[in-house]
Coordinates of C-alpha atoms in Angstrom, one line a residue:
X25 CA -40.7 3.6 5.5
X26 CA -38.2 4.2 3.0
X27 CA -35.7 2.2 4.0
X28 CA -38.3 -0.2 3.5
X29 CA -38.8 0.7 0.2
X30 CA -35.0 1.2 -0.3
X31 CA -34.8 -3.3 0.9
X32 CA -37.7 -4.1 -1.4
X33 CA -36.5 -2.5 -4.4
X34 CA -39.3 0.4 -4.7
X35 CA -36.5 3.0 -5.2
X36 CA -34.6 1.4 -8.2
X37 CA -32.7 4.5 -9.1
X38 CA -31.6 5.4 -5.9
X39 CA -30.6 1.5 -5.0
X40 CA -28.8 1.7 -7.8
X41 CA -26.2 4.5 -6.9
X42 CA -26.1 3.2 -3.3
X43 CA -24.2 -0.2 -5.3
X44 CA -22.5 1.9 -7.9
X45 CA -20.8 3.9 -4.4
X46 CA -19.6 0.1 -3.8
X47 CA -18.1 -0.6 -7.2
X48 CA -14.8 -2.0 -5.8
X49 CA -15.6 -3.0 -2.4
X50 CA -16.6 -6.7 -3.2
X51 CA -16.8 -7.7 0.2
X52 CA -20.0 -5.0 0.4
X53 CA -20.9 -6.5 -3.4
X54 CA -21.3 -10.3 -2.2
X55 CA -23.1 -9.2 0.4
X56 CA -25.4 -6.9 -1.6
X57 CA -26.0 -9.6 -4.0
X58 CA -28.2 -12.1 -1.0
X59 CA -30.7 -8.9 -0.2
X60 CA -33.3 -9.4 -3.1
X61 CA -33.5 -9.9 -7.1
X62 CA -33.1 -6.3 -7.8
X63 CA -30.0 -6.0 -6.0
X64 CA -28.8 -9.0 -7.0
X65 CA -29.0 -7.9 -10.8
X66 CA -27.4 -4.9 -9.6
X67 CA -24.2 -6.1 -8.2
X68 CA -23.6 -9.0 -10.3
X69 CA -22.6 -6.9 -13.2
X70 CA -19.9 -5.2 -10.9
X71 CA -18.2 -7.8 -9.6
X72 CA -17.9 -9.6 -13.1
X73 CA -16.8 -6.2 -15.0
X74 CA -13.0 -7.1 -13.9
X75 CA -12.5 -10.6 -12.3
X76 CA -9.3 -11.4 -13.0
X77 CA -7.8 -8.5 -11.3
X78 CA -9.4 -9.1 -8.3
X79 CA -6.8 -9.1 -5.2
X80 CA -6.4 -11.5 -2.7
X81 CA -8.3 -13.5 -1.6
X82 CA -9.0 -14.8 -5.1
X83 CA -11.3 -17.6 -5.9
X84 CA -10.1 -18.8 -9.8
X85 CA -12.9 -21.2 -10.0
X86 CA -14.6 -18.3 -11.7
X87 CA -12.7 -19.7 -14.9
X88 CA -14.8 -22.6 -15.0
X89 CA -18.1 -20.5 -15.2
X90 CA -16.8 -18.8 -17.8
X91 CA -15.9 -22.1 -20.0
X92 CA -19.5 -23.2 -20.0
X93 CA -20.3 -20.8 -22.4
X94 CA -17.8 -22.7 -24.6
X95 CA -18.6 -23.7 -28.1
X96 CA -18.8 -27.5 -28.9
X97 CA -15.3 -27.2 -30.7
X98 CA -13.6 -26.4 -28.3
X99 CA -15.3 -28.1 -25.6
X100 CA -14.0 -31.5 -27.4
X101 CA -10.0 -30.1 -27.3
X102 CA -10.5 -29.6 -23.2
X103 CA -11.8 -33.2 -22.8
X104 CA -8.1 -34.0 -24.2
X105 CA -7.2 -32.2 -20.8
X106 CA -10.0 -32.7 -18.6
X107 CA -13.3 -34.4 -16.7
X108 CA -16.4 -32.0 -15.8
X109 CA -17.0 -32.6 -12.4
X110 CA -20.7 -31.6 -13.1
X111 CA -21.1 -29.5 -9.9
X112 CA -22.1 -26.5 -11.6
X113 CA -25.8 -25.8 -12.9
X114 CA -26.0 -26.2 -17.6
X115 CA -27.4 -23.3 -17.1
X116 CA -26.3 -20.3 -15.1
X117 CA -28.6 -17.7 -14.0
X118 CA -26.7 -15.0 -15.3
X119 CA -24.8 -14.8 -18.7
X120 CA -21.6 -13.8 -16.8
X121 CA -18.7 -13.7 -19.9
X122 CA -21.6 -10.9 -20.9
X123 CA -20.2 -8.5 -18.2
X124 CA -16.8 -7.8 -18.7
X125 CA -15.1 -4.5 -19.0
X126 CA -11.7 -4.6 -18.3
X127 CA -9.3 -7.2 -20.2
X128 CA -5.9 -7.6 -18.6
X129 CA -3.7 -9.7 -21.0
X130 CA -1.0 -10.6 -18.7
X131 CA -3.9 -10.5 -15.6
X132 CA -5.4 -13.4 -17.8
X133 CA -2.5 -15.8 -17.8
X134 CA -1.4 -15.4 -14.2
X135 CA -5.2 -15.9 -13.4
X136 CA -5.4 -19.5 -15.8
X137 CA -1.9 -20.8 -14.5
X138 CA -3.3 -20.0 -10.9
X139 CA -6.3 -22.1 -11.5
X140 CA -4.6 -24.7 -13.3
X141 CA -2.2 -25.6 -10.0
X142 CA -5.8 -26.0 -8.5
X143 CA -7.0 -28.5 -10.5
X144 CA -3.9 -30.5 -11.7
X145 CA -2.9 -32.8 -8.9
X146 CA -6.5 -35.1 -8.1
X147 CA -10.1 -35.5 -8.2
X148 CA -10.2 -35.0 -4.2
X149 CA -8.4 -31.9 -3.7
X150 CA -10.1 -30.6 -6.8
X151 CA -13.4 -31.6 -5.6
X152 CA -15.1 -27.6 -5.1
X153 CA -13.9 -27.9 -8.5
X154 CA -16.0 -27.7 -11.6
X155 CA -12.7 -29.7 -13.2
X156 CA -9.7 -31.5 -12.7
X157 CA -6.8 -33.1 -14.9
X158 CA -7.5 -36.8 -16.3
X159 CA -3.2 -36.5 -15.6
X160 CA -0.5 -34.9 -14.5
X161 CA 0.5 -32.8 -17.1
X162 CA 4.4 -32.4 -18.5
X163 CA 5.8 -28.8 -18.1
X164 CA 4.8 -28.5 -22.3
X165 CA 1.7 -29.9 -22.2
X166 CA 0.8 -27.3 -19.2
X167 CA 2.2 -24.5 -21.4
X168 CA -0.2 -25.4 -24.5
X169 CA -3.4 -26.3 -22.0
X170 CA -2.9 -23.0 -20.6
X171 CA -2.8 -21.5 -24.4
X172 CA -5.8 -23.3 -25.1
X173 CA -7.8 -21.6 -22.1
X174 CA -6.6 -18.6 -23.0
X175 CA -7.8 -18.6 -26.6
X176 CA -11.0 -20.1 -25.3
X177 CA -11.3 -17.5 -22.7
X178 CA -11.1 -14.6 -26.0
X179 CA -13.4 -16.8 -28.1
X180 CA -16.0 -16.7 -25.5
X181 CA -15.9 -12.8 -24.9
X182 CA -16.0 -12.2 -28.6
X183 CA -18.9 -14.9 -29.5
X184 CA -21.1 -13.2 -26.2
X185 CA -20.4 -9.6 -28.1
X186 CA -18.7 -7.8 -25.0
X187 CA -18.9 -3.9 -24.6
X188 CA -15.2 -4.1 -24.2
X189 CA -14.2 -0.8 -22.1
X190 CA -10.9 -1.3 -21.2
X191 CA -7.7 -3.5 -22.9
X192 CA -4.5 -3.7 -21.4
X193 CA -1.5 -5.8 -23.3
X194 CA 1.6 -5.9 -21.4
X195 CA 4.4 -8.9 -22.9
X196 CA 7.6 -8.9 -20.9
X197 CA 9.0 -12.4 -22.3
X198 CA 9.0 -14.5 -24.8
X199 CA 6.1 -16.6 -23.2
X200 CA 3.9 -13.5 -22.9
X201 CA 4.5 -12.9 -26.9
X202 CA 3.5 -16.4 -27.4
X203 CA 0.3 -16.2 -25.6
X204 CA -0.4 -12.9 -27.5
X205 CA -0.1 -14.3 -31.0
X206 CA -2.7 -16.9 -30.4
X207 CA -5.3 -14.2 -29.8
X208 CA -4.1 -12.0 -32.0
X209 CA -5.6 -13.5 -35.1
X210 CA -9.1 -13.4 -32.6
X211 CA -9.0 -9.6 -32.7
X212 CA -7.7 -9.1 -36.2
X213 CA -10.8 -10.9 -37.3
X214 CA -13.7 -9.6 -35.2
X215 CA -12.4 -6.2 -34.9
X216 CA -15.8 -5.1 -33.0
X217 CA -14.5 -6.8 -30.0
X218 CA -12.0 -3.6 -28.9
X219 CA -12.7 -0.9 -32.0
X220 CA -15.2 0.6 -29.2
X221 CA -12.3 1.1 -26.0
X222 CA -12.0 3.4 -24.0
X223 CA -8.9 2.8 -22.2
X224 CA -6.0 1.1 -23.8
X225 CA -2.6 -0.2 -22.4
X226 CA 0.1 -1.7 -23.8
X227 CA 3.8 -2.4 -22.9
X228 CA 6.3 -4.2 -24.9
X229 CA 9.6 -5.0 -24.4
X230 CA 10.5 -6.3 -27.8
X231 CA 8.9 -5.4 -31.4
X232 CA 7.8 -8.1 -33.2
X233 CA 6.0 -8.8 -36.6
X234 CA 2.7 -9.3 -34.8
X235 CA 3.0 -6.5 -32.9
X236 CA 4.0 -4.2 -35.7
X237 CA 0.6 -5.7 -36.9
X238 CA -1.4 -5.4 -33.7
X239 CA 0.0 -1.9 -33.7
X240 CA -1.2 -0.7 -37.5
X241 CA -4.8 -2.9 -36.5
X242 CA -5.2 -0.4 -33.7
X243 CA -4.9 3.0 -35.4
X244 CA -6.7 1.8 -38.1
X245 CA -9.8 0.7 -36.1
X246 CA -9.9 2.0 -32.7
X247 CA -10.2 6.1 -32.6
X248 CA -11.9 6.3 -29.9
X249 CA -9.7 6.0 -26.9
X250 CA -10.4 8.5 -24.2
X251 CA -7.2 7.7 -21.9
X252 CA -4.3 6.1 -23.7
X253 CA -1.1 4.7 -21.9
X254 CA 1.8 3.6 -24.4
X255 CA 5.3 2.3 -23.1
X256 CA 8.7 0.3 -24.3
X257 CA 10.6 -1.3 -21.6
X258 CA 13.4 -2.1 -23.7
X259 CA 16.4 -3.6 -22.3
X260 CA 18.1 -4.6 -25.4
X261 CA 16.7 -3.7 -28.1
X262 CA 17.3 0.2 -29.5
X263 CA 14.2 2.8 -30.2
X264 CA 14.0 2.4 -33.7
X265 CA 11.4 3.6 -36.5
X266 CA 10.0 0.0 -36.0
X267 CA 7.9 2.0 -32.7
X268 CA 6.8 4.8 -35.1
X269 CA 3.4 3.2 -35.3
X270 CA 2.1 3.3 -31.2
X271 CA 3.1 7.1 -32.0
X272 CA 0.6 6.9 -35.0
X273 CA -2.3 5.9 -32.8
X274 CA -1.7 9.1 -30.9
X275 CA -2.2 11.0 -34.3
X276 CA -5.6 8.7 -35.2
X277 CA -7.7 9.1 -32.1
X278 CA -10.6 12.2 -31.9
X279 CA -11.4 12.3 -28.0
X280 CA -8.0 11.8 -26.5
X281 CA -8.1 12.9 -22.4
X282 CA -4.7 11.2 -21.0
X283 CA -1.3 9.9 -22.5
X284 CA 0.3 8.4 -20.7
X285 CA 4.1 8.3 -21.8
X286 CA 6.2 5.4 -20.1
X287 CA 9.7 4.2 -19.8
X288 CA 11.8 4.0 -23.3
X289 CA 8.8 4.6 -25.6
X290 CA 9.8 7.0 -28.2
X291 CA 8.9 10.9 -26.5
X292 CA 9.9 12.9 -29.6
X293 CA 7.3 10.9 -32.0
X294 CA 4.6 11.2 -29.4
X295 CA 5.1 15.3 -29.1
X296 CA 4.7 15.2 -32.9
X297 CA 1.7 12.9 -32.9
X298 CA 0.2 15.1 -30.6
X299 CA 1.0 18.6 -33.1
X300 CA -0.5 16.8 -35.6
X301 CA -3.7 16.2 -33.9
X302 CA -5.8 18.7 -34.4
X303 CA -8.4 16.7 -31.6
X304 CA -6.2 16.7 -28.8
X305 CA -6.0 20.5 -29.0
X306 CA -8.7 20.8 -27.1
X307 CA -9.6 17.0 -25.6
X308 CA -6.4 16.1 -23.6
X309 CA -6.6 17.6 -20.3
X310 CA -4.1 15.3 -18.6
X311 CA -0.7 14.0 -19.5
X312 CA 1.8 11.6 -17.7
X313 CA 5.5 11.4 -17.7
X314 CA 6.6 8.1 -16.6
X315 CA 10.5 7.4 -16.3
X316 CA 11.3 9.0 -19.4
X317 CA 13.9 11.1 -21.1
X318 CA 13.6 14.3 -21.7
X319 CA 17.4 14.9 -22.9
X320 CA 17.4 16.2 -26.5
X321 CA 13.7 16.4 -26.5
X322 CA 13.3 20.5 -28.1
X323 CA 9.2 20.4 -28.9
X324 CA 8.1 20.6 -25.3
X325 CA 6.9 24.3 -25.8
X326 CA 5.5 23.7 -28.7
X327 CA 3.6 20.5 -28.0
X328 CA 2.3 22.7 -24.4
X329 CA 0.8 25.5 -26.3
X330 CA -0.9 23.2 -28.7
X331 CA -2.9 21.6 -26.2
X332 CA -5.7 24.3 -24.8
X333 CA -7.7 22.7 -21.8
X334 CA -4.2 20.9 -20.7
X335 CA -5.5 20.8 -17.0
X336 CA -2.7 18.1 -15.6
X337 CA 0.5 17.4 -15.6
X338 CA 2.6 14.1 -13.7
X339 CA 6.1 14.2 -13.9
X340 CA 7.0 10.3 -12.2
X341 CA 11.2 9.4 -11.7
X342 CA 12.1 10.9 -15.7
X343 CA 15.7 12.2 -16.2
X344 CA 17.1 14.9 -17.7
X345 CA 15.1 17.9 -16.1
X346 CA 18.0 20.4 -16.5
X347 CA 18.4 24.1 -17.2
X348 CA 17.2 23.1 -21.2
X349 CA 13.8 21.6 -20.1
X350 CA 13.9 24.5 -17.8
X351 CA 14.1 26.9 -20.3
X352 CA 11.2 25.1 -22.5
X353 CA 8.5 25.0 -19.8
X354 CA 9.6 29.2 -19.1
X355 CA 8.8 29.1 -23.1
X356 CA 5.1 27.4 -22.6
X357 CA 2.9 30.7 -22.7
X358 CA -0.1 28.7 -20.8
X359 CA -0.1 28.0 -17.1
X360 CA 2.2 24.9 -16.4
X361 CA 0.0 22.7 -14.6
X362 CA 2.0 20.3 -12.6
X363 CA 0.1 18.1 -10.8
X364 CA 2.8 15.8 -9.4
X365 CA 6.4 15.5 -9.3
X366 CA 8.3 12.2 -8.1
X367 CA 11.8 12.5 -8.0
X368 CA 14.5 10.2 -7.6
X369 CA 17.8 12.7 -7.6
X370 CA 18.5 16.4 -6.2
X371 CA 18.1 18.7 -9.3
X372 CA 19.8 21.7 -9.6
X373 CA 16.6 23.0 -11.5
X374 CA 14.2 22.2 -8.6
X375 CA 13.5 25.8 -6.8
X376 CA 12.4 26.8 -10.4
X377 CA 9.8 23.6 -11.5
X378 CA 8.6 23.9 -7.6
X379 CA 8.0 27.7 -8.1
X380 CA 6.5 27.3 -11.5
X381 CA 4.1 24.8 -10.2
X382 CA 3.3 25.2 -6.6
X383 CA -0.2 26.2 -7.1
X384 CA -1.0 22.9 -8.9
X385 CA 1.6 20.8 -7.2
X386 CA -0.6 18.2 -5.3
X387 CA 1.1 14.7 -5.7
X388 CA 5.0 14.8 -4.6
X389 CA 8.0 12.3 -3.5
X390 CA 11.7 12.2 -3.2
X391 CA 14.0 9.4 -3.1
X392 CA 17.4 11.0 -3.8
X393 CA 19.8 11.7 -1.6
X394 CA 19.8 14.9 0.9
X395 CA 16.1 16.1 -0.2
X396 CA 16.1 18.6 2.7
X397 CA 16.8 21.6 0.6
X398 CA 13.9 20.6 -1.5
X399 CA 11.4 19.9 1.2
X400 CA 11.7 23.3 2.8
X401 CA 11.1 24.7 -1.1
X402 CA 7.9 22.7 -1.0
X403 CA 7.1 23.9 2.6
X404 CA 7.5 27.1 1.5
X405 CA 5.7 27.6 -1.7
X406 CA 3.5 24.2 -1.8
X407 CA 0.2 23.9 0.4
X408 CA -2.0 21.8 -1.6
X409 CA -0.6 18.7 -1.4
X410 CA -2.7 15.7 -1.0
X411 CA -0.1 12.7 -2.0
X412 CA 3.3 12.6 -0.1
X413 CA 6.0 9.8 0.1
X414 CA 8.3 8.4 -0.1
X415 CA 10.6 10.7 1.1
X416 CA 14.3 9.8 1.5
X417 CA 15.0 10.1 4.9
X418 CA 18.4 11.0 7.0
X419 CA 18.4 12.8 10.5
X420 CA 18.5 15.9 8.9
X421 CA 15.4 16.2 6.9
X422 CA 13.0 14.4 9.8
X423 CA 12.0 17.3 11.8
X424 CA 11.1 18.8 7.8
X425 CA 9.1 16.2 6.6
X426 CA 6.9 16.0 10.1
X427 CA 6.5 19.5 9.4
X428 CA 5.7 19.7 6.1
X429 CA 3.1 17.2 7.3
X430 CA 1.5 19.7 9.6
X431 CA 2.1 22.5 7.1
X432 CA -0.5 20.3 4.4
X433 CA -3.1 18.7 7.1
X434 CA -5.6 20.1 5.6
X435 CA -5.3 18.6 2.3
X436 CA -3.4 15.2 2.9
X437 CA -5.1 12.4 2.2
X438 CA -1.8 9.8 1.4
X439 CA 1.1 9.5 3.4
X440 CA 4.1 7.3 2.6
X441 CA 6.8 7.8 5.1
X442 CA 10.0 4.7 4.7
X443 CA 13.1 3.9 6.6
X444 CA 15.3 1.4 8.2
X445 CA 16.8 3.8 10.4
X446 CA 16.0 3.3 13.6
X447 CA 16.6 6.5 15.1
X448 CA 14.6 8.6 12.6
X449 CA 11.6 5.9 13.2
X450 CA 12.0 6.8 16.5
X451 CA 10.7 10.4 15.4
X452 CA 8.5 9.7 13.2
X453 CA 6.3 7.7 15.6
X454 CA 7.3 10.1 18.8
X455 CA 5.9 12.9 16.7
X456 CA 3.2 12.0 13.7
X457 CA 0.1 11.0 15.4
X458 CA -0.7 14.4 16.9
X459 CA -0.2 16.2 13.8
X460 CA -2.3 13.8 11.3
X461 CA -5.3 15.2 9.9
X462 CA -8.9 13.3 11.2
X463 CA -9.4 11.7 8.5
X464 CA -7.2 9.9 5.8
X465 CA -7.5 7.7 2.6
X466 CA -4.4 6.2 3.1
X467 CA -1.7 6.1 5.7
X468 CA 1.7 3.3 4.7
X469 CA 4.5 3.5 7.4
X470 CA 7.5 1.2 6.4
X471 CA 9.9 1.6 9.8
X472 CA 12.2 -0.3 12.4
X473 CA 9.5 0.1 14.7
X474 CA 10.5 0.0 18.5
X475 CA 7.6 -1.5 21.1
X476 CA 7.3 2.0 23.1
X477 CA 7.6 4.3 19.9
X478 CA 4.9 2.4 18.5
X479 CA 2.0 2.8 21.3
X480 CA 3.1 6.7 21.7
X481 CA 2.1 6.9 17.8
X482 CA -1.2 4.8 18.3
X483 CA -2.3 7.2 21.1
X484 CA -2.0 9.8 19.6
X485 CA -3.4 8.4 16.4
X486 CA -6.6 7.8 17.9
X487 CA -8.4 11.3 16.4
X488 CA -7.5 10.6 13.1
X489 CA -9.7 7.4 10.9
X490 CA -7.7 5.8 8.0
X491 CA -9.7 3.8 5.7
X492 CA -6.6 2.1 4.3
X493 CA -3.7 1.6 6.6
X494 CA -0.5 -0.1 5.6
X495 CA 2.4 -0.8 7.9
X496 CA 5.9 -3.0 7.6
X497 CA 8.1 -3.4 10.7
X498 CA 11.4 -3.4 9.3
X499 CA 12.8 -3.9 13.0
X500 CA 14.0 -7.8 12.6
X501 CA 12.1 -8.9 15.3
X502 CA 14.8 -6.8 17.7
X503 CA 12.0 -4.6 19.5
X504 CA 9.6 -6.7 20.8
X505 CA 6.3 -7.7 19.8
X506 CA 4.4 -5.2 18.9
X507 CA 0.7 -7.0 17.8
X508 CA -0.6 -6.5 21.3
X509 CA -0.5 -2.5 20.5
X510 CA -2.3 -3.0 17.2
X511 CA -4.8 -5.2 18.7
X512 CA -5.8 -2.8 21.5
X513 CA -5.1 0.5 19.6
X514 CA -6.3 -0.2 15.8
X515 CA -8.4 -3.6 16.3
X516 CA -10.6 -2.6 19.3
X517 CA -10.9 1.3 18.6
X518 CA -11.8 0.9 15.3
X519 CA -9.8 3.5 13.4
X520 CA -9.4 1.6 10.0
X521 CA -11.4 0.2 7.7
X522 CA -8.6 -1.8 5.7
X523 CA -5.3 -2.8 7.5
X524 CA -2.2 -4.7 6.4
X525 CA 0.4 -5.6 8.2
X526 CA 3.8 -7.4 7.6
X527 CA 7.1 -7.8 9.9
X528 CA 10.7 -8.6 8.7
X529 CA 11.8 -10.9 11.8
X530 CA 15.4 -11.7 10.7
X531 CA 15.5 -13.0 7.0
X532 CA 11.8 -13.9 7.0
X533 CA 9.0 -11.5 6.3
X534 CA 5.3 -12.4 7.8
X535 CA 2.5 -11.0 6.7
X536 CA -0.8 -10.4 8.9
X537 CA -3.1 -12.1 5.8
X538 CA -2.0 -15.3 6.0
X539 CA -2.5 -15.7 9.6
X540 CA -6.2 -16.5 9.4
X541 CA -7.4 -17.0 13.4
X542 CA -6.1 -13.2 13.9
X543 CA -7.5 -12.3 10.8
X544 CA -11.2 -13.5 11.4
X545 CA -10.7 -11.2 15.2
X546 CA -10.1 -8.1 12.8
X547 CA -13.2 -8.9 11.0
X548 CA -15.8 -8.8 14.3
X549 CA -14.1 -5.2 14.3
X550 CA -15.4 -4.9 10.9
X551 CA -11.9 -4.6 9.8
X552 CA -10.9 -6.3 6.3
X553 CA -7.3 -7.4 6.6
X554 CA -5.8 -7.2 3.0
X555 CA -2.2 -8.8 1.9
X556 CA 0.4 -6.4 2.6
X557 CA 1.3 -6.2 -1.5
X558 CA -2.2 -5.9 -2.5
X559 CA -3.1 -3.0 0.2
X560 CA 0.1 -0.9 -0.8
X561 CA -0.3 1.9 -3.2
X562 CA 2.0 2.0 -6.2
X563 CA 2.8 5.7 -7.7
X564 CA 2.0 4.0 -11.0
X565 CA -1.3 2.8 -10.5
X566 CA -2.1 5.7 -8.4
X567 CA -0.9 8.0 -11.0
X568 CA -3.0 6.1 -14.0
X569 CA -6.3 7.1 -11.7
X570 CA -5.8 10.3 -11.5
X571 CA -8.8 12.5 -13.4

């Protein structure tokens, strides 16, 4: 009876955190969507909160939805461009552009140039289309009809009044810059449209006029960031004063809860920023280090014991963690909180930052050379670990890393475990299935993987469920064909929920996605087969999700 009730939307609350619980499986979403109206109006608003990040597969056709919201203006400069094919309702039962959350600058373009390869080359092949070009389009004129989507795209978000959560701006070229400054102008006059975020990226590699602008705009208006992730990634252009205002946005915000700290973005301004807060005293609990420098950087005590309910710490591939940084965390007079430590060189400082954070430590990799010294210091002192890989791997440290495995069952939940050796893949797979825990989040195994190795690993695989498992045969196609062992052993017992696969055979790497009659056997296993890119974890977005 009340699953009854549940199907004909008599229990709206509880129907509603049973989608919520589904808020980025859009497989589960679509299919939610055909039960009934309420769960329909439910789901909708989830899978249009962040469309253009979607993974693959990717339908871009969502664009065109999107455009019928277009104002009459700007409905005459597309008909310089292109015919309606009229397959699409005037009016839409939902007000879709009304349900974004998450704007990805640089998502945005790849997302229109994607759609516009769609729709450029005929009326046939563009026929599920709601568009297609009147013509082929020069190399220029594709550059400013993908401008003018863009723009449109912005003007329609702003004219429906979005509840804007999150805004990311990453420009890595000269293009992206372009595409930036036509918006720009948008935001500077309707500053409603992102003085509310929450979440704000942004990543530049050059400073500009505009951005200097963008820049003075955002500490001006928006002080209400909650998580807040600010990096340069100069490659020739020197740190200069011209950054000082990112670091003044820092200073401006009353409920900051993350920083994250990237790449060549100025670290000594941001410490200060953060003194000078009084807020973030007691509203940042989490703070990310992301290939910086810490070299000459003396305020690292001070900025510490400034911030009270500091509850996380990431340290990801920065430089300079010598005997002076050292000396500056010995100097913080609160708990150092290190949540996670990726490291991509042997330290002479690293018994001391694993003692002085091995009851936090939880996240941890090592891609430097001979790490075995400093996986028996985290077998020793760290057993809470929940994230591990990569981990460089030689025939010395093998035999460590299977069992620091076993020494952290009960807490691992991601594994990463790479190399092209074949004789420490040979290990791995001889040994790892008995020790995994029975259940995992995520399980990535990048090896030359030999035929026999492989179905001694399966077997003894078959007590532990992954819901996401990744795996790349770096073998070249030397070891035999190893699908019929995934088939029977992953396919058939069911032990995954997502699954990506990919196989380097020679100079040519396949990937399990694209081959779409296996694909569809996975899926009467109710087993979603994901691109091999898309299903791999990487440390940065992992790290940017942490709490």
């Amino acid at each position: 009876m009340a699953c009854s009730k549940l199907f004909l939307g008599d229990l709206p609350e509880l129907v509603n955190e049973i989608i919520q619980h589904f808020h980025y499986d859009y497989k589960t979403l679509h299919s939610c969507i055909l039960v009934n109206k309420l769960w329909c109006h439910l789901a909708i608003p989830l899978l249009w909160e962040d469309p253009f990040s979607l993974k693959l597969p990717k339908n871009y056709h969502f664009i065109e939805i999107y455009l019928y919201k277009l104002n009459d203006d700007y409905k005459i400069k597309l008909d310089e461009y292109l015919t309606q094919n009229d397959i699409f309702p005037s009016n839409t039962l939902f007000n879709y552009p009304s349900f974004i959350q998450r704007l990805d600058a640089y998502e945005i373009i790849n997302s229109i140039n994607e759609w516009a390869r769609t729709i450029e080359t005929s009326k046939t092949k563009a026929q599920r289309s709601g568009y297609f070009m009147r013509n082929k389009l020069l190399p220029l004129q594709m550059i400013n009809f993908t401008k003018l989507i863009y723009k449109s795209l912005f003007i329609i978000f702003i004219e429906n009044e979005v509840n804007l959560h999150s805004f990311e701006v990453m420009l890595f070229n000269n293009t992206k810059f372009e595409y930036f400054d036509e918006i720009l102008e948008l935001i500077l006059q309707n500053p409603k449209f992102i003085c509310n975020i929450k979440n704000f990226e942004i990543n530049f590699y050059e400073v500009t006029e505009n951005t200097r602008i963008f820049t003075k705009f955002l500490y001006s208006n928006c002080n209400s960031i909650s998580s807040l992730y600010l990096q340069y990634s100069f490659y020739h252009f020197p740190v200069t004063e011209k950054c000082s205002s990112l670091s003044q946005i820092i200073q401006s915000q009353i409920n900051l809860r993350k920083l994250f700290l990237g790449c060549q973005f100025p670290l000594h301004q941001s410490l200060s920023s953060l003194i000078k807060n009084p807020n973030c005293s007691n509203t940042l609990n989490t703070i990310i280090f992301y290939y910086v420098d810490f070299k000459n950087i003396l305020i690292l005590s001070e900025a510490f014991n400034h911030l009270n309910v500091l509850e996380s710490i990431h340290i990801i591939y920065c430089r300079s963690l010598d005997s002076r940084f050292i000396q500056q965390i010995n100097n913080i007079t609160k708990p150092f909180k290190l949540k996670s430590l990726f490291l991509n060189e042997i330290l002479q400082t690293e018994e001391l930052l694993v003692q002085k954070s091995c009851d936090y430590l939880e996240n941890f990799g090592i891609i430097g050379r001979e790490p075995q010294q400093l996986l028996q210091l985290i077998i020793k002192y760290c057993s809470k670990i929940k994230y591990l890989g990569p981990i460089s791997m030689n025939n010395k440290c093998s035999y460590l890393l299977l069992n620091l495995v076993e020494n952290i069952t009960q807490n691992l939940d991601y594994l990463f475990i790479e190399t092209s050796i074949s004789d420490i893949s040979s290990i791995i797979l001889k040994n790892l299935g008995q020790i995994l825990p029975h259940k995992l989040e995520y399980l990535h195994l990048s090896l030359s993987i030999d035929r026999i190795d492989f179905e001694i690993f399966l077997k003894n695989f078959q007590n532990t469920f992954v819901k996401k498992l990744v795996i790349r045969n770096r073998s070249k196609g030397k070891n035999g064909d190893i699908f019929p062992s995934i088939k029977e052993y992953i396919m058939k017992k069911k032990r995954v929920k997502y699954f990506a696969f990919s196989e380097i055979k020679y100079s040519r790497i396949d990937d399990l996605f694209f081959l779409k009659n296996k694909v569809k056997e996975f899926e009467l296993y109710d087993i979603q087969v994901l691109c091999y890119r898309d299903l791999s974890i990487d440390i940065y977005d992992f790290i940017k999700e942490v709490n």
